[in-house]
Every structure is written in C-alpha cells, then in structure tokens.
Amino acid sequence: MGRLGLTLVLGAVVLAALVLVSTIYGTTSIPVSETLTAILRGTGIGEGDMSPVHRIVFDLRLPRALFAAVIGAGLGIVGVVLQTTTRNDLADPFLFGLSSGAAAGAVFVITVTGDILGFWTLPLAAFCGGLVASGVVLALVHGLRTSAPEKLILAGLAVSFLFSAITNYLIFAGDNRAAHSVIFWMLGGLGLARWETFPLVCAGLILILTYSLYRSRWLDALLTGDLTATTLGVPVQGLRFSMFFTAALATSVFVSVAGVIGFVGLMVPHIARGIAGPLHRHLLPTAAIVGAALLTGSDILSRLLLAPQELPVGIVTTSIGSVFVFLLLFRTARNQR
C-alpha cells in the first residue's frame, strides 16, 4: 500500500471516529456503549427493544452524522470539478448560482406556499430552484456560443446575484414569523436529516463521484489548457457543459436537504491536492474523504459551541473558510516574491 493508500485509510478512520462522536454528543451526551447498542439494534444486528435513548441515537443523530459525511464528500467533489473545468481556484457552487437558486426555491415555499406536499415540499422546491438556476447559466453560455471559463463564471455570478435578490425580496415581503426558519435554512443546517431522504443524498454523491471518475482522464487533460486538451481528443465544450450540469444536479440535491453550506467546495480541493496531487483518479476520492470529515467536524462544533442552542453549520464552515482564504492569499503572495 502506497503513501496515498495509507492516507486514505487514515482519513477513513478519522471520519468514522467523527461520525461516532457526532452520534454521542448533542444536547445530552450518550455513553459509547449505549450508542453502539442503539446502532446495532436499529440495524437489526443486535437483539432487544429500542428504548427512547436508542431512538434518539438511531433516528436523529446517526442519520445527521451520515448526512454530514455524504454531503461534505459531495460538495468536495463538486468543488474539484468546478475548479478544474473553469481553471479557477476559487470556484465553488456559490460562484455559479447553484446554491442561490436552491435557496430561492426553498424560501419561496417557506414564505409563500407552505408545506403543500408535506415533508418533501422543501427538498423538492430547493431542488427545482437549483435546476432552474443551472439551466439559466447554461442558456446564457449557450447563447454566447462559447464555453470559455471566464464566460461561465460571469454567467454564474449574474445568476447568483439574480436569485439572491429574489430570495431577499421573498424574505422582505413574506411572513415575518417564518424569518427565523428562513435564515437558519439559508445559513445551512442538517435538521432535515431523516432516513427517508438519505437515499437522495447518496444518489447525489454517487452521481458526481461516478461521472467525474469516468471522465477523470479528460479532466486531467483540461489541466494542460483547452488547446492541448483538444489536440488530445477531448471535446472541451461538451465536457464543460456535462460536468457543470452533473455538478448542478448534485449540488441541488445537497442544498435541498441541508441548506446553503458555504466554503466546503472551495476549501476541500486545495487540501486534497496537497495530499493526492492534481491527477483526478486520486484527487477525487481524497476530496470526498476530506470534505466528509470537514463537514462532520463542523456539524459537531455547531452543536457544541452554543449548547443547548444549535448554531447553523454554515456559520462554522464560513468562519473556517474565511481563515483558509486568508492563508491561501498569504501563501500565494509569498510564493510570488
């Protein structure tokens, strides 16, 4: 087993430990033995009836921890894909309006329509909002008849500002009693984590991971520039559109159940490249583990910093991300001297 393999195994161990910690700690701490018993009984491996404490572990805390891991992994991979296809080290889902579109969809049902479809109303509305935003971006780029990275970024910024304005209007004109839930959702949270929607986020992760690994050689070729990639037989414009659309689908799924969680897609690719290098066959699984560990750890902090009150996880990731960007700027400036 090489250095990268050992790093991935170590990362998986750290992630498993974070998931366990996330199920143990909350408003009240639950002993490790009780936590493990609840998991075994909930999965049908252990014998005996589920107590109320066991229900808290298996029905609330465990799905939340797994949601954090899966969504963090997915956002990390999305960040890698977007940074490669746009050749922009600061690219993430926020830059292209994907998150703002999903936020507008969710805020619309919170402030206007209400839960007309029950539990699935909010996820479906956010998913549709993300798809609409991505469709507008692709339509703009197609209308310009170019796939240049800078045009894609400008189109994404324009759409992001547009949907942010729509969201702010809905908040201003809507019911003030819904303001708290709107703000909490826009700042990110894992309160919607339920076993019923777990297959949905897993599908988002499988989609972006499978397709990006399938196109890993083409993504490697993009690192050399559009002209060189074209001479190597890579359909650059088609690859950009397909990767962006896949990233948009996955991001819409993640945002639809967890809200807007910032900076994960920006930070993770840089950390993963320092571990695995730039080639995507190694970079993508590394980014998945790093992203999963980052969001799971951030969710633990969000519940413990102001306990028993829960802090939106987006505040934690944004705080970490701002420090990360400062360090990135300082390192870039030092390397240019």
CSV table of C-alpha atoms in Angstrom, one decimal:
chain,number,residue,atom,x,y,z
A,1,MET,CA,0.0,0.0,0.0
A,2,GLY,CA,1.4,3.3,-1.0
A,3,ARG,CA,1.5,6.7,0.7
A,4,LEU,CA,-1.8,7.8,-0.8
A,5,GLY,CA,-3.5,4.5,0.2
A,6,LEU,CA,-2.3,4.9,3.8
A,7,THR,CA,-3.6,8.5,3.8
A,8,LEU,CA,-7.0,7.4,2.6
A,9,VAL,CA,-7.2,4.6,5.2
A,10,LEU,CA,-6.2,7.1,7.9
A,11,GLY,CA,-8.8,9.6,6.6
A,12,ALA,CA,-11.5,6.9,6.7
A,13,VAL,CA,-10.6,6.0,10.3
A,14,VAL,CA,-10.8,9.7,11.3
A,15,LEU,CA,-14.1,10.1,9.5
A,16,ALA,CA,-15.5,7.0,11.3
A,17,ALA,CA,-14.4,8.5,14.6
A,18,LEU,CA,-16.1,11.8,13.8
A,19,VAL,CA,-19.3,10.1,12.9
A,20,LEU,CA,-19.2,8.2,16.2
A,21,VAL,CA,-18.5,11.4,18.1
A,22,SER,CA,-21.4,13.1,16.3
A,23,THR,CA,-23.8,10.4,17.4
A,24,ILE,CA,-22.6,10.6,21.0
A,25,TYR,CA,-22.6,14.3,21.7
A,26,GLY,CA,-25.5,16.7,21.4
A,27,THR,CA,-27.8,18.4,23.9
A,28,THR,CA,-27.1,15.5,26.2
A,29,SER,CA,-24.2,13.1,25.9
A,30,ILE,CA,-24.9,9.4,25.5
A,31,PRO,CA,-22.4,6.7,26.6
A,32,VAL,CA,-20.5,5.0,23.8
A,33,SER,CA,-21.9,1.6,24.9
A,34,GLU,CA,-25.5,2.9,24.6
A,35,THR,CA,-24.7,4.5,21.2
A,36,LEU,CA,-23.3,1.3,19.8
A,37,THR,CA,-26.2,-0.8,21.2
A,38,ALA,CA,-28.7,1.6,19.6
A,39,ILE,CA,-26.9,1.3,16.2
A,40,LEU,CA,-26.8,-2.5,16.4
A,41,ARG,CA,-30.4,-2.8,17.4
A,42,GLY,CA,-31.6,-0.2,14.9
A,43,THR,CA,-29.9,-2.1,12.0
A,44,GLY,CA,-31.3,-5.4,13.2
A,45,ILE,CA,-27.9,-6.9,14.2
A,46,GLY,CA,-28.4,-6.6,18.0
A,47,GLU,CA,-31.3,-8.1,20.0
A,48,GLY,CA,-33.7,-6.3,22.3
A,49,ASP,CA,-36.2,-3.4,22.1
A,50,MET,CA,-35.3,0.1,21.2
A,51,SER,CA,-35.5,2.5,24.2
A,52,PRO,CA,-36.2,6.2,23.8
A,53,VAL,CA,-32.5,6.9,24.1
A,54,HIS,CA,-31.8,4.4,21.4
A,55,ARG,CA,-34.4,6.1,19.2
A,56,ILE,CA,-32.6,9.4,19.6
A,57,VAL,CA,-29.4,7.9,18.5
A,58,PHE,CA,-30.6,5.9,15.6
A,59,ASP,CA,-33.5,8.1,14.3
A,60,LEU,CA,-31.9,11.5,14.8
A,61,ARG,CA,-28.2,11.6,15.5
A,62,LEU,CA,-26.9,8.8,13.3
A,63,PRO,CA,-28.7,10.0,10.1
A,64,ARG,CA,-27.5,13.5,10.8
A,65,ALA,CA,-23.9,12.4,11.1
A,66,LEU,CA,-24.2,10.3,7.9
A,67,PHE,CA,-25.8,13.2,6.0
A,68,ALA,CA,-22.9,15.5,7.0
A,69,ALA,CA,-20.4,12.9,5.8
A,70,VAL,CA,-22.2,12.3,2.4
A,71,ILE,CA,-23.0,15.9,1.7
A,72,GLY,CA,-19.4,17.0,2.7
A,73,ALA,CA,-18.0,14.4,0.4
A,74,GLY,CA,-20.3,15.5,-2.5
A,75,LEU,CA,-19.5,19.2,-2.1
A,76,GLY,CA,-15.8,18.5,-2.0
A,77,ILE,CA,-16.0,16.6,-5.3
A,78,VAL,CA,-18.2,19.3,-6.8
A,79,GLY,CA,-15.5,21.9,-5.9
A,80,VAL,CA,-12.8,19.8,-7.6
A,81,VAL,CA,-14.9,19.5,-10.8
A,82,LEU,CA,-15.8,23.2,-11.0
A,83,GLN,CA,-12.2,24.4,-10.2
A,84,THR,CA,-10.8,22.1,-12.9
A,85,THR,CA,-13.4,22.9,-15.6
A,86,THR,CA,-13.1,26.7,-15.1
A,87,ARG,CA,-9.4,26.8,-14.2
A,88,ASN,CA,-10.4,29.0,-11.2
A,89,ASP,CA,-9.0,28.1,-7.8
A,90,LEU,CA,-11.9,30.0,-6.1
A,91,ALA,CA,-14.7,28.2,-7.9
A,92,ASP,CA,-17.4,26.6,-5.8
A,93,PRO,CA,-21.2,26.0,-6.1
A,94,PHE,CA,-21.9,29.6,-4.8
A,95,LEU,CA,-20.0,31.1,-7.7
A,96,PHE,CA,-22.4,29.7,-10.3
A,97,GLY,CA,-25.7,30.4,-8.7
A,98,LEU,CA,-26.5,26.8,-7.9
A,99,SER,CA,-26.8,27.4,-4.1
A,100,SER,CA,-28.7,30.7,-4.5
A,101,GLY,CA,-31.2,29.1,-6.9
A,102,ALA,CA,-31.9,26.3,-4.5
A,103,ALA,CA,-32.2,28.8,-1.6
A,104,ALA,CA,-34.7,30.9,-3.6
A,105,GLY,CA,-36.8,27.7,-4.2
A,106,ALA,CA,-36.8,26.8,-0.5
A,107,VAL,CA,-37.6,30.3,0.7
A,108,PHE,CA,-40.5,30.6,-1.8
A,109,VAL,CA,-42.3,27.6,-0.2
A,110,ILE,CA,-41.5,28.8,3.3
A,111,THR,CA,-42.8,32.3,2.8
A,112,VAL,CA,-45.5,31.8,0.2
A,113,THR,CA,-46.9,28.4,-0.4
A,114,GLY,CA,-46.2,26.5,2.8
A,115,ASP,CA,-45.8,22.7,3.1
A,116,ILE,CA,-48.3,21.8,0.4
A,117,LEU,CA,-46.6,18.5,-0.2
A,118,GLY,CA,-45.7,17.7,3.4
A,119,PHE,CA,-42.2,16.8,4.4
A,120,TRP,CA,-41.0,16.7,0.8
A,121,THR,CA,-42.1,20.2,-0.1
A,122,LEU,CA,-38.8,22.0,1.0
A,123,PRO,CA,-36.4,19.5,-0.6
A,124,LEU,CA,-38.3,19.4,-3.9
A,125,ALA,CA,-38.6,23.2,-4.1
A,126,ALA,CA,-34.9,23.7,-3.4
A,127,PHE,CA,-34.0,21.0,-6.0
A,128,CYS,CA,-36.2,22.7,-8.6
A,129,GLY,CA,-34.7,26.1,-7.8
A,130,GLY,CA,-31.2,24.8,-8.2
A,131,LEU,CA,-32.1,23.2,-11.6
A,132,VAL,CA,-33.7,26.4,-12.8
A,133,ALA,CA,-30.5,28.4,-11.8
A,134,SER,CA,-28.2,25.9,-13.6
A,135,GLY,CA,-30.5,26.0,-16.6
A,136,VAL,CA,-30.3,29.8,-16.8
A,137,VAL,CA,-26.5,29.7,-16.6
A,138,LEU,CA,-26.2,27.1,-19.3
A,139,ALA,CA,-28.7,29.0,-21.5
A,140,LEU,CA,-26.7,32.2,-21.1
A,141,VAL,CA,-23.4,30.4,-22.0
A,142,HIS,CA,-25.1,28.7,-25.0
A,143,GLY,CA,-26.4,32.0,-26.2
A,144,LEU,CA,-22.9,33.4,-26.1
A,145,ARG,CA,-21.8,30.4,-28.2
A,146,THR,CA,-18.8,29.8,-26.1
A,147,SER,CA,-17.6,27.6,-23.3
A,148,ALA,CA,-14.8,29.8,-22.1
A,149,PRO,CA,-14.3,29.5,-18.3
A,150,GLU,CA,-14.5,33.3,-17.8
A,151,LYS,CA,-17.9,33.4,-19.6
A,152,LEU,CA,-19.2,30.6,-17.5
A,153,ILE,CA,-18.1,32.3,-14.3
A,154,LEU,CA,-19.6,35.7,-15.3
A,155,ALA,CA,-22.9,34.0,-16.2
A,156,GLY,CA,-22.9,32.1,-12.9
A,157,LEU,CA,-22.2,35.4,-10.9
A,158,ALA,CA,-25.1,37.1,-12.7
A,159,VAL,CA,-27.5,34.3,-11.9
A,160,SER,CA,-26.3,34.1,-8.3
A,161,PHE,CA,-27.0,37.8,-7.8
A,162,LEU,CA,-30.4,37.5,-9.5
A,163,PHE,CA,-31.6,34.6,-7.3
A,164,SER,CA,-30.1,36.3,-4.2
A,165,ALA,CA,-32.2,39.4,-5.0
A,166,ILE,CA,-35.3,37.2,-5.4
A,167,THR,CA,-34.6,35.4,-2.1
A,168,ASN,CA,-34.2,38.8,-0.3
A,169,TYR,CA,-37.4,40.1,-1.8
A,170,LEU,CA,-39.3,37.0,-0.7
A,171,ILE,CA,-38.0,37.4,2.9
A,172,PHE,CA,-38.9,41.1,2.9
A,173,ALA,CA,-42.4,40.6,1.5
A,174,GLY,CA,-43.2,37.3,3.3
A,175,ASP,CA,-44.5,36.4,6.7
A,176,ASN,CA,-42.1,37.7,9.4
A,177,ARG,CA,-42.9,34.6,11.6
A,178,ALA,CA,-41.1,32.5,9.0
A,179,ALA,CA,-38.0,34.7,9.1
A,180,HIS,CA,-36.1,32.5,11.7
A,181,SER,CA,-36.6,29.3,9.8
A,182,VAL,CA,-35.6,31.0,6.5
A,183,ILE,CA,-32.4,32.5,8.0
A,184,PHE,CA,-31.5,29.2,9.6
A,185,TRP,CA,-32.0,27.3,6.4
A,186,MET,CA,-30.1,29.8,4.3
A,187,LEU,CA,-27.1,29.5,6.7
A,188,GLY,CA,-27.1,25.7,6.4
A,189,GLY,CA,-28.3,23.0,8.8
A,190,LEU,CA,-28.8,19.3,9.0
A,191,GLY,CA,-32.1,19.4,10.8
A,192,LEU,CA,-33.9,17.7,7.8
A,193,ALA,CA,-31.7,14.7,8.1
A,194,ARG,CA,-34.0,11.6,8.0
A,195,TRP,CA,-33.6,8.1,6.9
A,196,GLU,CA,-36.3,8.7,4.3
A,197,THR,CA,-34.2,11.3,2.4
A,198,PHE,CA,-30.8,9.5,2.9
A,199,PRO,CA,-31.0,7.6,-0.4
A,200,LEU,CA,-31.5,11.0,-2.1
A,201,VAL,CA,-28.2,12.5,-0.9
A,202,CYS,CA,-26.4,9.2,-1.6
A,203,ALA,CA,-27.7,9.4,-5.1
A,204,GLY,CA,-26.2,12.9,-5.5
A,205,LEU,CA,-22.8,11.7,-4.2
A,206,ILE,CA,-22.8,8.6,-6.4
A,207,LEU,CA,-23.8,10.7,-9.5
A,208,ILE,CA,-21.0,13.3,-9.1
A,209,LEU,CA,-18.3,10.8,-8.0
A,210,THR,CA,-19.1,8.2,-10.7
A,211,TYR,CA,-19.3,10.6,-13.6
A,212,SER,CA,-16.2,12.6,-12.5
A,213,LEU,CA,-14.1,9.4,-12.1
A,214,TYR,CA,-15.4,8.2,-15.5
A,215,ARG,CA,-14.1,11.4,-17.0
A,216,SER,CA,-11.0,11.7,-14.9
A,217,ARG,CA,-8.6,11.4,-17.8
A,218,TRP,CA,-10.4,14.2,-19.7
A,219,LEU,CA,-10.3,16.3,-16.5
A,220,ASP,CA,-6.6,15.7,-16.3
A,221,ALA,CA,-6.2,16.8,-19.9
A,222,LEU,CA,-8.0,20.1,-19.1
A,223,LEU,CA,-5.3,20.9,-16.6
A,224,THR,CA,-2.9,21.4,-19.6
A,225,GLY,CA,-5.2,24.0,-21.2
A,226,ASP,CA,-8.1,23.9,-23.8
A,227,LEU,CA,-5.8,23.8,-26.9
A,228,THR,CA,-3.7,20.9,-25.6
A,229,ALA,CA,-6.8,19.0,-24.4
A,230,THR,CA,-8.5,19.4,-27.8
A,231,THR,CA,-5.4,18.0,-29.6
A,232,LEU,CA,-5.6,15.0,-27.2
A,233,GLY,CA,-9.1,14.3,-28.4
A,234,VAL,CA,-11.1,15.9,-25.5
A,235,PRO,CA,-14.4,17.6,-26.5
A,236,VAL,CA,-13.7,20.6,-24.3
A,237,GLN,CA,-17.0,22.4,-24.7
A,238,GLY,CA,-19.1,19.3,-24.3
A,239,LEU,CA,-17.1,18.2,-21.2
A,240,ARG,CA,-17.6,21.6,-19.6
A,241,PHE,CA,-21.4,21.5,-20.1
A,242,SER,CA,-21.8,17.9,-19.0
A,243,MET,CA,-19.6,18.4,-15.9
A,244,PHE,CA,-21.4,21.6,-14.9
A,245,PHE,CA,-24.8,20.0,-15.4
A,246,THR,CA,-23.8,17.0,-13.3
A,247,ALA,CA,-22.4,19.3,-10.6
A,248,ALA,CA,-25.6,21.3,-10.7
A,249,LEU,CA,-27.7,18.2,-10.2
A,250,ALA,CA,-25.6,17.0,-7.3
A,251,THR,CA,-25.5,20.5,-5.6
A,252,SER,CA,-29.2,20.9,-5.9
A,253,VAL,CA,-29.7,17.6,-4.1
A,254,PHE,CA,-27.3,18.5,-1.3
A,255,VAL,CA,-28.7,22.0,-0.8
A,256,SER,CA,-32.3,20.7,-0.9
A,257,VAL,CA,-31.8,18.9,2.4
A,258,ALA,CA,-29.0,20.8,4.1
A,259,GLY,CA,-29.4,24.4,3.0
A,260,VAL,CA,-26.6,26.6,1.9
A,261,ILE,CA,-23.3,25.5,3.4
A,262,GLY,CA,-20.5,27.7,2.2
A,263,PHE,CA,-16.8,27.3,1.5
A,264,VAL,CA,-16.7,23.5,1.7
A,265,GLY,CA,-16.5,23.2,-2.1
A,266,LEU,CA,-13.8,25.9,-2.1
A,267,MET,CA,-11.5,24.6,0.7
A,268,VAL,CA,-11.6,20.9,0.1
A,269,PRO,CA,-10.0,20.8,-3.4
A,270,HIS,CA,-6.9,22.7,-2.2
A,271,ILE,CA,-6.4,20.5,0.8
A,272,ALA,CA,-6.9,17.3,-1.3
A,273,ARG,CA,-4.4,18.5,-3.9
A,274,GLY,CA,-1.8,18.9,-1.2
A,275,ILE,CA,-2.4,15.3,-0.2
A,276,ALA,CA,-3.0,13.5,-3.5
A,277,GLY,CA,-1.7,15.8,-6.2
A,278,PRO,CA,-3.5,17.2,-9.2
A,279,LEU,CA,-4.5,13.9,-11.1
A,280,HIS,CA,-8.2,13.3,-10.6
A,281,ARG,CA,-8.2,9.5,-10.2
A,282,HIS,CA,-6.5,10.0,-6.8
A,283,LEU,CA,-7.7,13.6,-6.1
A,284,LEU,CA,-11.5,12.8,-6.3
A,285,PRO,CA,-11.6,10.1,-3.5
A,286,THR,CA,-9.3,12.2,-1.4
A,287,ALA,CA,-11.5,15.2,-1.8
A,288,ALA,CA,-14.5,13.0,-0.8
A,289,ILE,CA,-12.9,11.9,2.5
A,290,VAL,CA,-11.6,15.4,3.3
A,291,GLY,CA,-15.0,17.0,2.6
A,292,ALA,CA,-16.8,14.4,4.7
A,293,ALA,CA,-14.5,14.9,7.6
A,294,LEU,CA,-14.7,18.7,7.4
A,295,LEU,CA,-18.5,18.9,7.4
A,296,THR,CA,-18.9,16.3,10.0
A,297,GLY,CA,-16.5,18.1,12.3
A,298,SER,CA,-18.1,21.4,11.6
A,299,ASP,CA,-21.5,20.0,12.5
A,300,ILE,CA,-20.2,18.7,15.8
A,301,LEU,CA,-18.9,22.2,16.5
A,302,SER,CA,-22.2,23.8,15.5
A,303,ARG,CA,-24.0,21.8,18.2
A,304,LEU,CA,-21.4,22.2,21.0
A,305,LEU,CA,-20.3,25.8,20.7
A,306,LEU,CA,-23.6,27.3,22.0
A,307,ALA,CA,-25.1,24.2,23.5
A,308,PRO,CA,-28.0,23.6,24.1
A,309,GLN,CA,-28.7,26.1,21.2
A,310,GLU,CA,-27.7,24.9,17.8
A,311,LEU,CA,-25.5,27.2,15.6
A,312,PRO,CA,-26.2,27.0,11.8
A,313,VAL,CA,-23.4,24.8,10.4
A,314,GLY,CA,-22.9,27.3,7.5
A,315,ILE,CA,-21.6,29.9,10.0
A,316,VAL,CA,-18.9,27.4,11.2
A,317,THR,CA,-17.8,26.4,7.7
A,318,THR,CA,-17.8,30.1,6.5
A,319,SER,CA,-15.7,31.1,9.5
A,320,ILE,CA,-13.2,28.3,8.8
A,321,GLY,CA,-13.3,29.2,5.1
A,322,SER,CA,-12.5,32.9,5.6
A,323,VAL,CA,-9.4,32.0,7.6
A,324,PHE,CA,-8.5,29.4,4.9
A,325,VAL,CA,-8.8,32.1,2.1
A,326,PHE,CA,-6.5,34.5,4.1
A,327,LEU,CA,-3.9,31.8,4.5
A,328,LEU,CA,-4.2,30.9,0.8
A,329,LEU,CA,-3.7,34.6,-0.2
A,330,PHE,CA,-0.7,34.9,2.1
A,331,ARG,CA,0.9,31.7,0.7
A,332,THR,CA,0.3,32.9,-2.9
A,333,ALA,CA,1.8,36.3,-2.2
A,334,ARG,CA,4.9,34.6,-0.6
A,335,ASN,CA,5.4,32.3,-3.5
A,336,GLN,CA,5.3,35.2,-5.9
A,337,ARG,CA,8.2,37.0,-4.2
